[in-house]
Short mmCIF file of C-alpha atoms in Angstrom, two decimals:
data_model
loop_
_atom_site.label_atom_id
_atom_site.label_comp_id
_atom_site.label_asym_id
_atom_site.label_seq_id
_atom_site.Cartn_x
_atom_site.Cartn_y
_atom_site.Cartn_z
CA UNK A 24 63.61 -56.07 -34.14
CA UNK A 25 60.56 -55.87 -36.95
CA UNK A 26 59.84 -59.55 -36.36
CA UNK A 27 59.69 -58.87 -32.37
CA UNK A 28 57.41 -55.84 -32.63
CA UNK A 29 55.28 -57.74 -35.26
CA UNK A 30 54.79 -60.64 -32.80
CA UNK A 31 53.94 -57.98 -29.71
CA UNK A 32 51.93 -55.71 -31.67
CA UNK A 33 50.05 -57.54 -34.08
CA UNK A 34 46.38 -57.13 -34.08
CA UNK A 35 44.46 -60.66 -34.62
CA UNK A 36 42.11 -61.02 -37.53
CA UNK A 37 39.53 -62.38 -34.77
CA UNK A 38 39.43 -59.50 -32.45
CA UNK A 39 39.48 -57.20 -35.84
CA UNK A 40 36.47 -59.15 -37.08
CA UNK A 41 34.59 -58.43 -33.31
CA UNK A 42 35.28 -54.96 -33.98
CA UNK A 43 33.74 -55.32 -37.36
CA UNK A 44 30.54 -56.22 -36.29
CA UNK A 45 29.92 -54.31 -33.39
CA UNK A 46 31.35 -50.83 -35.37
CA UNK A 47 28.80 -51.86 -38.16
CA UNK A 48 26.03 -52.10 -35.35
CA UNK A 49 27.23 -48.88 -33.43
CA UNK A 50 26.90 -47.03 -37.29
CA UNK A 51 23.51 -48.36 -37.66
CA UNK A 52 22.33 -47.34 -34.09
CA UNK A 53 23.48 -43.82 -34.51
CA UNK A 54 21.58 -43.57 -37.72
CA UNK A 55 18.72 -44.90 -36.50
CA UNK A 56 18.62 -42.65 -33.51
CA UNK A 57 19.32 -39.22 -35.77
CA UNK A 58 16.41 -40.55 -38.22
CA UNK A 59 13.71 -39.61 -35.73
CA UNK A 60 14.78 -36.06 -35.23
CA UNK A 61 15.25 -36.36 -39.45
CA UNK A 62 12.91 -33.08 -40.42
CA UNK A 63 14.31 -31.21 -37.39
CA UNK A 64 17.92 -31.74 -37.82
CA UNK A 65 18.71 -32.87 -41.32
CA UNK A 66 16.47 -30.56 -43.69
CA UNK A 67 15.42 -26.69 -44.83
CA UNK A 68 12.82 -27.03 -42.58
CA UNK A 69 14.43 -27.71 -39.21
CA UNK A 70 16.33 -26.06 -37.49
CA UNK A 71 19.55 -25.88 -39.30
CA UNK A 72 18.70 -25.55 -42.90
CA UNK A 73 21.50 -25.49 -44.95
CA UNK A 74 22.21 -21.62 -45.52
CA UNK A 75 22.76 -21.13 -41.49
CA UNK A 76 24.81 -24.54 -41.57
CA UNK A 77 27.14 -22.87 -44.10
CA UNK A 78 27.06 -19.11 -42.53
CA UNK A 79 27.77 -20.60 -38.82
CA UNK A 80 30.56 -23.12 -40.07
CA UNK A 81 33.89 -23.07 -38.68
CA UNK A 82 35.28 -24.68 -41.67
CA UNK A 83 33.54 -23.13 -45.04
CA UNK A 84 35.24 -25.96 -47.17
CA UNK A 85 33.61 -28.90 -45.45
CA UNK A 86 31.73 -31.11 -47.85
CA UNK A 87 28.50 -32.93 -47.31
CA UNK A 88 26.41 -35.17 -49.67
CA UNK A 89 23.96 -34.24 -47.32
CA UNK A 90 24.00 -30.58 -47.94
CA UNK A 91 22.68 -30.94 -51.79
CA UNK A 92 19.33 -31.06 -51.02
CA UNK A 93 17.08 -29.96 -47.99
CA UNK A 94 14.09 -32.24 -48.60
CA UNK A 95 13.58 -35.18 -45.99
CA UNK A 96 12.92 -37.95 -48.97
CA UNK A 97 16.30 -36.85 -50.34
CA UNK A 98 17.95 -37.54 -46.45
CA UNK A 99 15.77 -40.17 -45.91
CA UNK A 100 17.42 -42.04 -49.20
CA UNK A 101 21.20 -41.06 -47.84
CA UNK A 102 20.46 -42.39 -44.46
CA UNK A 103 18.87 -45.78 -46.01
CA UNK A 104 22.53 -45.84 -48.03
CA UNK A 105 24.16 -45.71 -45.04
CA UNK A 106 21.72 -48.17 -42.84
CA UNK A 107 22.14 -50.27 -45.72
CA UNK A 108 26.26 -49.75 -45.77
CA UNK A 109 26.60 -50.32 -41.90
CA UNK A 110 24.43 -53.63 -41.91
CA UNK A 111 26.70 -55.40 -44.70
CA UNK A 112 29.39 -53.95 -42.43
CA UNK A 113 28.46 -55.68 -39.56
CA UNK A 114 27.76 -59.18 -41.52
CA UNK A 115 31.04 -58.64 -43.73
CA UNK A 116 29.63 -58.39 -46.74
CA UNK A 117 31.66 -57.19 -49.60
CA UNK A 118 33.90 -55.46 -46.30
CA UNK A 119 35.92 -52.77 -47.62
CA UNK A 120 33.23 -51.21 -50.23
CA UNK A 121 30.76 -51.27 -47.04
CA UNK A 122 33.18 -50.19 -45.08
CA UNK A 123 34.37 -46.86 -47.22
CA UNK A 124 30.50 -46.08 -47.72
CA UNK A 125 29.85 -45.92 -44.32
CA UNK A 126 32.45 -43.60 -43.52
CA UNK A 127 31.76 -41.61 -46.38
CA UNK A 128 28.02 -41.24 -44.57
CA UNK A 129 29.28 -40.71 -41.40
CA UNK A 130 31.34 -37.89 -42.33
CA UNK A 131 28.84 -36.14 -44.82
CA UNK A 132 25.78 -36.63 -42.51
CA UNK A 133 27.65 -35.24 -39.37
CA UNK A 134 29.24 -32.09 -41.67
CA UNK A 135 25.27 -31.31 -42.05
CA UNK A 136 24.30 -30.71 -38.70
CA UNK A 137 27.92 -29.68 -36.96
CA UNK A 138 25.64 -28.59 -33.77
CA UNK A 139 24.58 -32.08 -32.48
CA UNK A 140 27.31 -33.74 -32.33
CA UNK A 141 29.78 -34.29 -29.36
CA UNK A 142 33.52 -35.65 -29.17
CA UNK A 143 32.20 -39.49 -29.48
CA UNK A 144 31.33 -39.02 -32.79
CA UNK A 145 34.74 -37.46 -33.84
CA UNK A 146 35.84 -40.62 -32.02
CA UNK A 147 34.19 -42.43 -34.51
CA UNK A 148 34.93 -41.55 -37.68
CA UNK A 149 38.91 -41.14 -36.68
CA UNK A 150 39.03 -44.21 -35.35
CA UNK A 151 37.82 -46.32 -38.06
CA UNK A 152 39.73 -44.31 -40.93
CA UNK A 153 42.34 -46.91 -39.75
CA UNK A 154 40.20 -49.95 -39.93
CA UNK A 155 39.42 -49.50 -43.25
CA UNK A 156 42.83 -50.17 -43.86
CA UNK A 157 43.05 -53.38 -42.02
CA UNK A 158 41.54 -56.68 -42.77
CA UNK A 159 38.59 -56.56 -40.69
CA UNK A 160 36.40 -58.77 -42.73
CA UNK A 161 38.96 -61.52 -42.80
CA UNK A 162 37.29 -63.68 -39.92
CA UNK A 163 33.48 -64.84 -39.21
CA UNK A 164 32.40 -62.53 -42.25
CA UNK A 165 30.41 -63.30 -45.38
CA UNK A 166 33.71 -62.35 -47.02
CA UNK A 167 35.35 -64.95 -45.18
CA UNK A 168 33.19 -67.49 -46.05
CA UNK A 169 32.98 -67.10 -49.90
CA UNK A 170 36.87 -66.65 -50.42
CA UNK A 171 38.59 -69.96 -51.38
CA UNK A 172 40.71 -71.67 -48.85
CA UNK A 173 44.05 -70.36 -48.33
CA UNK A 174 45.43 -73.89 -47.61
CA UNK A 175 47.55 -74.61 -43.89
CA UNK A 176 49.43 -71.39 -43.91
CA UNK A 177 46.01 -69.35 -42.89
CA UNK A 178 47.26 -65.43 -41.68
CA UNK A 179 45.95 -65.33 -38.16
CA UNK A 180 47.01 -61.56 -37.21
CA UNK A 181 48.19 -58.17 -38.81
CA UNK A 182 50.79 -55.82 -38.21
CA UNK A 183 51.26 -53.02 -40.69
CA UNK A 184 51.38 -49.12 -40.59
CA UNK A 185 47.69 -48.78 -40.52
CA UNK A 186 47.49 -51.77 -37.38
CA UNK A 187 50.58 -49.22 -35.55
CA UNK A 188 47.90 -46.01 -36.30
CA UNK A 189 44.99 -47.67 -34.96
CA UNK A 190 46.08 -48.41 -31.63
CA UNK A 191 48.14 -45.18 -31.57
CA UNK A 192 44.90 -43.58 -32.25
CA UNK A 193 43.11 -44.76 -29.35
CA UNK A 194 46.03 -44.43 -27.11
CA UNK A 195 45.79 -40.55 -27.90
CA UNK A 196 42.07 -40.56 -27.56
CA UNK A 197 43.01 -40.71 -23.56
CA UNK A 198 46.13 -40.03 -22.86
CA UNK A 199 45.23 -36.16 -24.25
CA UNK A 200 42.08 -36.42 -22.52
CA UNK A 201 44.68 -37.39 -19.30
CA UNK A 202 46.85 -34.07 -20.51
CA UNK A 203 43.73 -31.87 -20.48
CA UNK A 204 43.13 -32.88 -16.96
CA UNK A 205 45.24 -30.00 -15.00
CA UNK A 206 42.73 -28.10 -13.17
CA UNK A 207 42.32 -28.49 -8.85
CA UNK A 208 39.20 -30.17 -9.28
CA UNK A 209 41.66 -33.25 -10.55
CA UNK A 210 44.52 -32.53 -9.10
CA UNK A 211 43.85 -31.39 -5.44
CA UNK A 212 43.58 -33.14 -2.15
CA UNK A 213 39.75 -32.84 -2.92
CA UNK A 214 39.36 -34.65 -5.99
CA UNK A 215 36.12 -33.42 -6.51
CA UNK A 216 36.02 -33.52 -10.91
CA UNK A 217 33.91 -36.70 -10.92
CA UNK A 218 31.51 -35.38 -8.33
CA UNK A 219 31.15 -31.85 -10.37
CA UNK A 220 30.23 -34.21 -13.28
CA UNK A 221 27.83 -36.13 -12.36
CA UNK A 222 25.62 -33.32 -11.68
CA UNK A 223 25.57 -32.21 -15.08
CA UNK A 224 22.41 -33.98 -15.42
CA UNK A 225 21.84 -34.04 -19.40
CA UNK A 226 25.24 -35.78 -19.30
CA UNK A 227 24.30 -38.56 -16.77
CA UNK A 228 22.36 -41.91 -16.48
CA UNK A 229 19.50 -42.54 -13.56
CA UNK A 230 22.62 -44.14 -11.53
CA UNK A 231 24.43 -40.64 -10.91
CA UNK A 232 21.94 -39.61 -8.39
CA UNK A 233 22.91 -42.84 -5.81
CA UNK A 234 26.49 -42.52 -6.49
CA UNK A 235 26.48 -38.66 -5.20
CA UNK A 236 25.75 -40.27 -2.06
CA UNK A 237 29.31 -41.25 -1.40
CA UNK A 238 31.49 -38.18 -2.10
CA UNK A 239 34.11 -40.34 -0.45
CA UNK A 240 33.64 -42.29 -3.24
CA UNK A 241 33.62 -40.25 -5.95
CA UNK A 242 37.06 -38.97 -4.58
CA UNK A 243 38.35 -42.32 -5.73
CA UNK A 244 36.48 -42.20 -8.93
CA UNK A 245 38.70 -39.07 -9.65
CA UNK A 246 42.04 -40.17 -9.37
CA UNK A 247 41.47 -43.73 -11.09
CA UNK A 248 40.21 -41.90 -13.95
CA UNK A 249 43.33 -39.80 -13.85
CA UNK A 250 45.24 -43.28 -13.36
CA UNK A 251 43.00 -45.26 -16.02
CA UNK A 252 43.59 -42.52 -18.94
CA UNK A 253 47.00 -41.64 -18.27
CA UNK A 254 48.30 -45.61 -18.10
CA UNK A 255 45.54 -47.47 -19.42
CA UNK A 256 46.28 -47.40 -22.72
CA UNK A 257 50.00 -48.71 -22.41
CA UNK A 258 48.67 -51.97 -21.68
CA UNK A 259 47.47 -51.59 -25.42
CA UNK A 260 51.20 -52.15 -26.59
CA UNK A 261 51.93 -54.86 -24.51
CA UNK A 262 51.64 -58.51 -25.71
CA UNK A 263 49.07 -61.44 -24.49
CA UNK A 264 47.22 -61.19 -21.27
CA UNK A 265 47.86 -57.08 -20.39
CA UNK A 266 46.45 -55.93 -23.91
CA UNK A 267 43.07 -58.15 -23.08
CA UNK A 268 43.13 -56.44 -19.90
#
């Protein structure tokens, strides 16, 4: 039975190694982006300094590297230790030291400023708590390439607890966004939830305004994202072809 679910559910050391880079690149991006808003978001003199970051939070014994100073050359250095983390990352170098640095960063620099952050970046750092686990600089890594040949019997996938947690955890990420779904807007003859968000306009790109056009439309935007989050992610646990899908 182990052997069977090991050959349906194991992750391969190629796909891990795409996610790899592109997680590294995703990391960098984000800090990039919250480095020009540095001042305003990250120090004493913005508009969380750290007193009213402690006094508003929800959860007094969060910790943050980030909170032990409120200058922006002491931010500035954190966020070039986690640039610096996410880019050897992404080019799997020295993987797993990179890896845990980054997600060290991630978590102290969004414990700082709780108030700009949404439910992608809880994504984030939940998400790859598992791949830190997992051999994700194995393949088309700098790792990879200084680490002695393993001769003909070469691993080519992984299956362990953390491999079972990983796709469990994305599976949750929609299936209880499919769960929270019970109001009429999603569940009525109207089907009107995708229309109602696409006005929200600090939430939407320049290409919500032409879709509005076709309410008829957006009525079958509604239920295939009921459909797409509620069955989508079985397709995770099924072998070949369906997972790709």
């Amino acid at each position: 039975m182990q052997d069977k679910l090991a050959r349906a559910w194991a992750l391969d050391l190629r796909s891990l190694a795409v996610v790899r880079i592109f997680y590294g690149l995703i990391l960098l991006s984000d800090i990039l982006i919250r480095a020009t808003d540095l001042v305003a978001h990250y120090t004493d003199w913005g508009l969380a300094p750290r007193g009213a970051v402690l006094e508003l939070s929800t959860n007094p014994g969060h910790m943050s590297f980030h909170m032990m100073n409120g200058t922006w050359p002491f931010e500035a250095f954190l966020f070039t230790i986690g640039a610096l983390a996410s880019i050897c990352l992404s080019v799997g170098y020295y993987t797993r030291i990179s890896g845990w640095v980054a997600w060290i960063h991630l978590i102290s620099m969004q414990s700082r400023n709780p108030m700009v952050l949404d439910g992608g970046d809880i994504y984030l750092r939940c998400v790859m708590f598992w791949l830190l686990f997992l051999p994700w600089g194995a393949r088309w890594s700098i790792d990879a390439l200084r680490a002695k040949p393993a001769g003909p019997t070469v691993q080519r996938d992984i299956f362990n607890t953390a491999s079972v947690a990983y796709m469990l955890q994305i599976s949750m990420i929609y299936w209880m966004a499919w769960i929270l779904k019970t109001g009429p807007e999603w569940n009525s003859p109207n089907n009107q939830a995708t229309y109602y968000a696409l006005m929200l306009e600090q939430l939407t790109t320049p290409l919500a305004p032409f879709l509005l056009q076709y309410p008829a439309f957006m009525k079958v935007l509604t239920a295939s994202v009921m459909r797409f989050e509620g069955l989508g992610p079985f397709l995770l646990w099924l072998p070949g072809p369906f997972r790709l899908l």
